[in-house]
PDB file of C-alpha atoms in Angstrom:
ATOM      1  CA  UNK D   1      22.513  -7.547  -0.996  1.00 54.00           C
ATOM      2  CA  UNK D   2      20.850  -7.054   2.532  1.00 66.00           C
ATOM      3  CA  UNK D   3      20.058  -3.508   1.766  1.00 70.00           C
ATOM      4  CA  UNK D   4      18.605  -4.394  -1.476  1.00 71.00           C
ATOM      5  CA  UNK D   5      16.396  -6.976   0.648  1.00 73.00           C
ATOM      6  CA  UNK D   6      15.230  -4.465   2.869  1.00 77.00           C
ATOM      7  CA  UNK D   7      14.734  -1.376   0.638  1.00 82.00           C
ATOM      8  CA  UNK D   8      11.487  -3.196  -1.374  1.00 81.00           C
ATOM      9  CA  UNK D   9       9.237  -3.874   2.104  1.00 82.00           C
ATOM     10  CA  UNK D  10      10.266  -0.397   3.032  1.00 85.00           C
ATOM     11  CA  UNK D  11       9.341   1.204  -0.526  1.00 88.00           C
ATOM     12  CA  UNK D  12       6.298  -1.024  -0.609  1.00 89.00           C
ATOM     13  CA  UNK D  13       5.718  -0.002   2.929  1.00 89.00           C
ATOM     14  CA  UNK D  14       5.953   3.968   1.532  1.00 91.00           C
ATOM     15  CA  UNK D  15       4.055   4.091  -1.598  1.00 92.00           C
ATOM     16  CA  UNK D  16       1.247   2.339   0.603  1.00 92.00           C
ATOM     17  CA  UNK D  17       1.490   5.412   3.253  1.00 93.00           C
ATOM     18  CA  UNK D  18       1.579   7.917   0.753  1.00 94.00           C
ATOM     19  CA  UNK D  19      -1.350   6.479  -1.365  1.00 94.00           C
ATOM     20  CA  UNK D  20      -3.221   6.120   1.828  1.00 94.00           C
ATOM     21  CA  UNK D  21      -2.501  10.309   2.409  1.00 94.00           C
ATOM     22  CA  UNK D  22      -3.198  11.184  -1.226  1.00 94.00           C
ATOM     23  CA  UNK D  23      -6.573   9.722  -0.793  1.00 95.00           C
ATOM     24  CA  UNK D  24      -7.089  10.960   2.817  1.00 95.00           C
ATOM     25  CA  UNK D  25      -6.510  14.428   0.524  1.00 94.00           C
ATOM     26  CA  UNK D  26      -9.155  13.566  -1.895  1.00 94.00           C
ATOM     27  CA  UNK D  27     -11.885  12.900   0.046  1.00 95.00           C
ATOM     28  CA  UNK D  28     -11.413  15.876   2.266  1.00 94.00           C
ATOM     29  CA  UNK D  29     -11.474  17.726  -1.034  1.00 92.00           C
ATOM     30  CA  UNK D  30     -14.492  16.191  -1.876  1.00 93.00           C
ATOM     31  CA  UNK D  31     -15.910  17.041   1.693  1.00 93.00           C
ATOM     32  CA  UNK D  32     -15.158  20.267   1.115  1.00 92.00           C
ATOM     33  CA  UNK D  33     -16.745  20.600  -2.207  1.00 91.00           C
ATOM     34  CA  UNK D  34     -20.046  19.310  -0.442  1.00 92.00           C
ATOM     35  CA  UNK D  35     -20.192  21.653   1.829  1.00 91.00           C
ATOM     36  CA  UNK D  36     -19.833  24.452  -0.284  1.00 88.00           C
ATOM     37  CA  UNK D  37     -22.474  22.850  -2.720  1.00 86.00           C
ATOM     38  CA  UNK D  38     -25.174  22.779   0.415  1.00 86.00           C
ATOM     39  CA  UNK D  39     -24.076  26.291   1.574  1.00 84.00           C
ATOM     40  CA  UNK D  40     -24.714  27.304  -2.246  1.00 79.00           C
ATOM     41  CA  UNK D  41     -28.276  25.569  -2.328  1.00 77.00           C
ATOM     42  CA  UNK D  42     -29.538  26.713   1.487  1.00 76.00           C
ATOM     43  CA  UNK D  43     -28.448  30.457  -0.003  1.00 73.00           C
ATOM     44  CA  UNK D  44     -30.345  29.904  -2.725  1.00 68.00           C
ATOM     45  CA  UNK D  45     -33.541  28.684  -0.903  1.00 66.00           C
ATOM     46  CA  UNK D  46     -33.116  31.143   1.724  1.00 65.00           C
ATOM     47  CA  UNK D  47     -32.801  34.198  -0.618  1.00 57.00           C
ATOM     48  CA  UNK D  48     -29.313  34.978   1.232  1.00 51.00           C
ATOM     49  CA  UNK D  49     -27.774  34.631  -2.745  1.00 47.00           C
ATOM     50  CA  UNK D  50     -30.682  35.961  -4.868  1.00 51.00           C
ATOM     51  CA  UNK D  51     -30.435  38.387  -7.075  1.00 52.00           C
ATOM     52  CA  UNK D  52     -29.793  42.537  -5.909  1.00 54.00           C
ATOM     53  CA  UNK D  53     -32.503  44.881  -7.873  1.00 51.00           C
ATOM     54  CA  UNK D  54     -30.591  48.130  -8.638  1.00 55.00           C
ATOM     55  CA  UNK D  55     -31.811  49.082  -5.302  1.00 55.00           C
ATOM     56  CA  UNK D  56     -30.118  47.043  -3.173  1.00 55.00           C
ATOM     57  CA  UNK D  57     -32.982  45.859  -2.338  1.00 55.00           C
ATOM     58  CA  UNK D  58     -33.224  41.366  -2.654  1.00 57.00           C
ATOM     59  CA  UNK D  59     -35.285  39.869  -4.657  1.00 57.00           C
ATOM     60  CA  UNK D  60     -35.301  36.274  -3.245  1.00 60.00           C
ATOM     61  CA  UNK D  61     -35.856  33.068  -5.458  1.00 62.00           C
ATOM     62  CA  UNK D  62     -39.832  32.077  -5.930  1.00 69.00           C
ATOM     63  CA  UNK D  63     -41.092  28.905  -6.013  1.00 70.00           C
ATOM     64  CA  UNK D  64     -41.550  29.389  -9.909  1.00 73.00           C
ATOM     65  CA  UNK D  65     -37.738  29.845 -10.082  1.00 75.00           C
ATOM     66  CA  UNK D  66     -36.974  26.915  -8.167  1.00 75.00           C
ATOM     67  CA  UNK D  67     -39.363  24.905  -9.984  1.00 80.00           C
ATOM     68  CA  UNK D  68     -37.627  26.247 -13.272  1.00 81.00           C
ATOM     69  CA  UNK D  69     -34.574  25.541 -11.595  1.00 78.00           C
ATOM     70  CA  UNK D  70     -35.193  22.025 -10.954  1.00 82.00           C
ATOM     71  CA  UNK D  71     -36.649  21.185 -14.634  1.00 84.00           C
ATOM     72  CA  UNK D  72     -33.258  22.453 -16.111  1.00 83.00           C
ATOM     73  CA  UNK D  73     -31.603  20.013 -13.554  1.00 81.00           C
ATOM     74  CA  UNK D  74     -34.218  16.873 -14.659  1.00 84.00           C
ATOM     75  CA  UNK D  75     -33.599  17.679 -18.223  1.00 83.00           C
ATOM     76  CA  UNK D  76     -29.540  17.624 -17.559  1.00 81.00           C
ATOM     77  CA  UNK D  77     -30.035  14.792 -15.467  1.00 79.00           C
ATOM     78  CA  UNK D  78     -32.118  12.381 -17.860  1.00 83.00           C
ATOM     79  CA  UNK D  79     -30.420  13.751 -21.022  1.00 83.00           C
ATOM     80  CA  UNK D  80     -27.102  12.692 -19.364  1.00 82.00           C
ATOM     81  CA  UNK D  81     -27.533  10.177 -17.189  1.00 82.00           C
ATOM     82  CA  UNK D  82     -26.638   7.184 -18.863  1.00 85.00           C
ATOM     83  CA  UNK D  83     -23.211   9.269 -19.531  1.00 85.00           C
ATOM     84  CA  UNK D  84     -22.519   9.788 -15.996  1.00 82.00           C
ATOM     85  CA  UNK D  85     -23.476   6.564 -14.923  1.00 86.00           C
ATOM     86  CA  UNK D  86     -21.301   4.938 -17.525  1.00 89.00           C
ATOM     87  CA  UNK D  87     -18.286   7.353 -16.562  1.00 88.00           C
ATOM     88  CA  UNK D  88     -19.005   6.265 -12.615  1.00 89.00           C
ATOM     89  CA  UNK D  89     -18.128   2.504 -13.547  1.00 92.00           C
ATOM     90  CA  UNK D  90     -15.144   3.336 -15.156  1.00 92.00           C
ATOM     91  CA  UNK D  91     -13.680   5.101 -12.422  1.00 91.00           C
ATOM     92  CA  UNK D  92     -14.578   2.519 -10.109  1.00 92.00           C
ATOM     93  CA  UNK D  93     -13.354  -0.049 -12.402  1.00 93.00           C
ATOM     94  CA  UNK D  94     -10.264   2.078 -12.284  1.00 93.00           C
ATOM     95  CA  UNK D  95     -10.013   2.472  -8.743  1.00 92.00           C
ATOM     96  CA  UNK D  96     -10.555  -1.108  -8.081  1.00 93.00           C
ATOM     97  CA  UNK D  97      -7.929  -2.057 -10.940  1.00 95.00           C
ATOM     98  CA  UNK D  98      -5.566   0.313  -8.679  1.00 93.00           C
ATOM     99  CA  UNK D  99      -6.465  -1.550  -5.745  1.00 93.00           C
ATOM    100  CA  UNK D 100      -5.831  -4.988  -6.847  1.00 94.00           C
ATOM    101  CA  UNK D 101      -2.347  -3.599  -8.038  1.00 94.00           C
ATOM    102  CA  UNK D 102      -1.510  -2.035  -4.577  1.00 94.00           C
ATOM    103  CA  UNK D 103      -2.342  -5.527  -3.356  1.00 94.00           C
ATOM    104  CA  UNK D 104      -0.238  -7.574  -5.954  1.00 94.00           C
ATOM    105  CA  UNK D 105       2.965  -4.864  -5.253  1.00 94.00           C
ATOM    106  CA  UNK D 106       2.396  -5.935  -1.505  1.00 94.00           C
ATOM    107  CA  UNK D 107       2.408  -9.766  -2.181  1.00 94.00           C
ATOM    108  CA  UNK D 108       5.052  -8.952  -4.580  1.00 94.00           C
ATOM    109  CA  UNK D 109       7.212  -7.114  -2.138  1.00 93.00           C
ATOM    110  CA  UNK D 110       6.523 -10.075   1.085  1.00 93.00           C
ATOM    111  CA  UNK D 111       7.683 -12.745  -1.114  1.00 93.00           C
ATOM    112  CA  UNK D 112      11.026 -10.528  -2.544  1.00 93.00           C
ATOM    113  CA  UNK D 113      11.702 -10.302   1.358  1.00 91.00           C
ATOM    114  CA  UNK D 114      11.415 -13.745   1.982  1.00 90.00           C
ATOM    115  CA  UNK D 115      13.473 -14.741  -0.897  1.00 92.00           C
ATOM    116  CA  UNK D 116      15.733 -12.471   0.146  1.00 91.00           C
ATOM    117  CA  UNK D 117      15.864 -14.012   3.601  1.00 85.00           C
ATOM    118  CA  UNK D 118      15.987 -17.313   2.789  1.00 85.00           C
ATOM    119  CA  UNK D 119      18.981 -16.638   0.393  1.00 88.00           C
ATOM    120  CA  UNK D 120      20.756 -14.881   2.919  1.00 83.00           C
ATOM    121  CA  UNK D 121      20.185 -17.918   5.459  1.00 81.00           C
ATOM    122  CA  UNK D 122      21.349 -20.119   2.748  1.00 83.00           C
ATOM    123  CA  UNK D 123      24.725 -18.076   1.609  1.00 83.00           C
ATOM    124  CA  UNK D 124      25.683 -18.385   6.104  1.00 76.00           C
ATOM    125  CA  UNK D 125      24.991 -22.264   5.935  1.00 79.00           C
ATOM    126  CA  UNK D 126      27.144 -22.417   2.943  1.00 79.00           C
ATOM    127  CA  UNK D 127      29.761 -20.245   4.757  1.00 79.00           C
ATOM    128  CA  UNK D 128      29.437 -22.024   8.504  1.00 78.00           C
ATOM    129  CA  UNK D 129      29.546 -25.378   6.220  1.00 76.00           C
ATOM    130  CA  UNK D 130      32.990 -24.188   4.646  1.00 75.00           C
ATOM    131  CA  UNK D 131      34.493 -22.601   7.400  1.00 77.00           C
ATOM    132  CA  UNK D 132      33.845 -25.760   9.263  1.00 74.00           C
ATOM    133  CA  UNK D 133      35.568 -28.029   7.006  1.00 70.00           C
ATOM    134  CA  UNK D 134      38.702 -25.964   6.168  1.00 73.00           C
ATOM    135  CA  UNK D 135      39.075 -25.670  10.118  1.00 74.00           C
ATOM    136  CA  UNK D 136      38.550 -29.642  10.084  1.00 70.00           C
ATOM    137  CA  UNK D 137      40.920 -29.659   6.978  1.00 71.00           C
ATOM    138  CA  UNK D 138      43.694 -27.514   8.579  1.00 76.00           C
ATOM    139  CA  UNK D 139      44.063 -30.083  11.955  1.00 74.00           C
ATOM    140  CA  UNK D 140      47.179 -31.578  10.343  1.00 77.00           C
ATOM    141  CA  UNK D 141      46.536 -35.900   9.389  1.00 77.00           C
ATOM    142  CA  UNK D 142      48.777 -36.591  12.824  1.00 82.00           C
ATOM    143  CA  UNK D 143      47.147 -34.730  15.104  1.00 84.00           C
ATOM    144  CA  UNK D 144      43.688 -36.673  14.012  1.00 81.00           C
ATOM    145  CA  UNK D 145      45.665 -39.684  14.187  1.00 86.00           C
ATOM    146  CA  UNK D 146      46.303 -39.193  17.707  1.00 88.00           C
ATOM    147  CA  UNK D 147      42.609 -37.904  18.726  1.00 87.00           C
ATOM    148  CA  UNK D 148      41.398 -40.900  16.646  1.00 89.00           C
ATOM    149  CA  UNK D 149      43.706 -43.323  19.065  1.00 91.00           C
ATOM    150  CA  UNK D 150      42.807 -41.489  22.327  1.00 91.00           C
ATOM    151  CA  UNK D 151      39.020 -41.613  21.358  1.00 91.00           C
ATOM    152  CA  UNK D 152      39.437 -45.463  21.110  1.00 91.00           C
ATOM    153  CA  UNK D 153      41.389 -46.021  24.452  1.00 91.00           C
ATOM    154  CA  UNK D 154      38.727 -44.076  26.052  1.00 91.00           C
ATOM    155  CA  UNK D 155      35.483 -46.053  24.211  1.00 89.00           C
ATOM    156  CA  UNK D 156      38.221 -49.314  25.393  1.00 89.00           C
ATOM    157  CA  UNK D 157      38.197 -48.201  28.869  1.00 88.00           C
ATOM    158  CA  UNK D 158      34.637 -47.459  29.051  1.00 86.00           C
ATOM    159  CA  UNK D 159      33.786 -50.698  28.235  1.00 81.00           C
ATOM    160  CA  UNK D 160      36.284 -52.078  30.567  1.00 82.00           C
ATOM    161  CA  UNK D 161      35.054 -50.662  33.418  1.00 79.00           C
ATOM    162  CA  UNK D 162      31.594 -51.081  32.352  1.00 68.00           C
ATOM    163  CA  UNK D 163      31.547 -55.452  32.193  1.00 61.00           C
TER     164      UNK D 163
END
């Protein structure tokens, strides 16, 4: 039963830690992906990535290009927009549904422990409780006879000596 009561803050404890490094991984995935995005545009406006005539020779991107470029990127942009934005609130609504669960499993998992620990506090009462009265119940009926008698003479000689 202990074990039991200890093994769900400890998993709880885990799955937090390893959530916590699975999205440590993510978002230095998604760092990474940004940086290769801006190396990919600065090559691009620099010329560094243009296109090779046969040659060798680089013919870097004109301002025409880029302004060609940039059209074809307003056009996606305004033609899917509302898509995108629409897919961006469900994954936050997802993400913040995942939170709230995290949170819930934590509450969950604190008040399993304390239930735990305030059944296990209750089971040793009930056990010091018992043990106490089968010791009380094993002093044979003489022998608490005799403390009984000698606890009186002493209470009688107490007040004797106290008037």
């Amino acid at each position: 039963f202990a074990t039991r009561a200890c093994r769900r803050p400890w998993e709880a404890w885990r799955s937090s830690v390893l959530e916590a490094k699975r999205k440590r991984e993510g978002q230095k995935s998604a760092r990474r992906l940004l940086a290769l995005r801006k190396w990919r545009y600065r090559t691009l406006l620099s010329g560094m990535g243009s296109i090779t005539s046969r040659g060798g020779r680089r013919i870097p991107l004109t301002k025409e290009k880029l302004r060609l470029v940039f059209a074809v990127r307003l056009i996606f942009a305004t033609a899917l927009g509302p898509a995108l934005e629409r897919l961006k609130l469900v994954a936050f609504v997802k993400r913040d549904m995942e939170r709230r669960l995290r949170l819930l499993h934590l509450v969950e998992a604190r008040i399993l422990g304390t239930l735990a620990q305030t059944h296990y506090y209750q089971s040793l009462m009930r056990f010091g409780l018992a043990a106490f009265w089968i010791a009380w119940q094993l002093v044979p009926a003489e022998e608490r006879e005799q403390r009984k008698q000698k606890e009186a003479q002493q209470d009688a000689a107490a007040g004797a000596a106290g008037a």
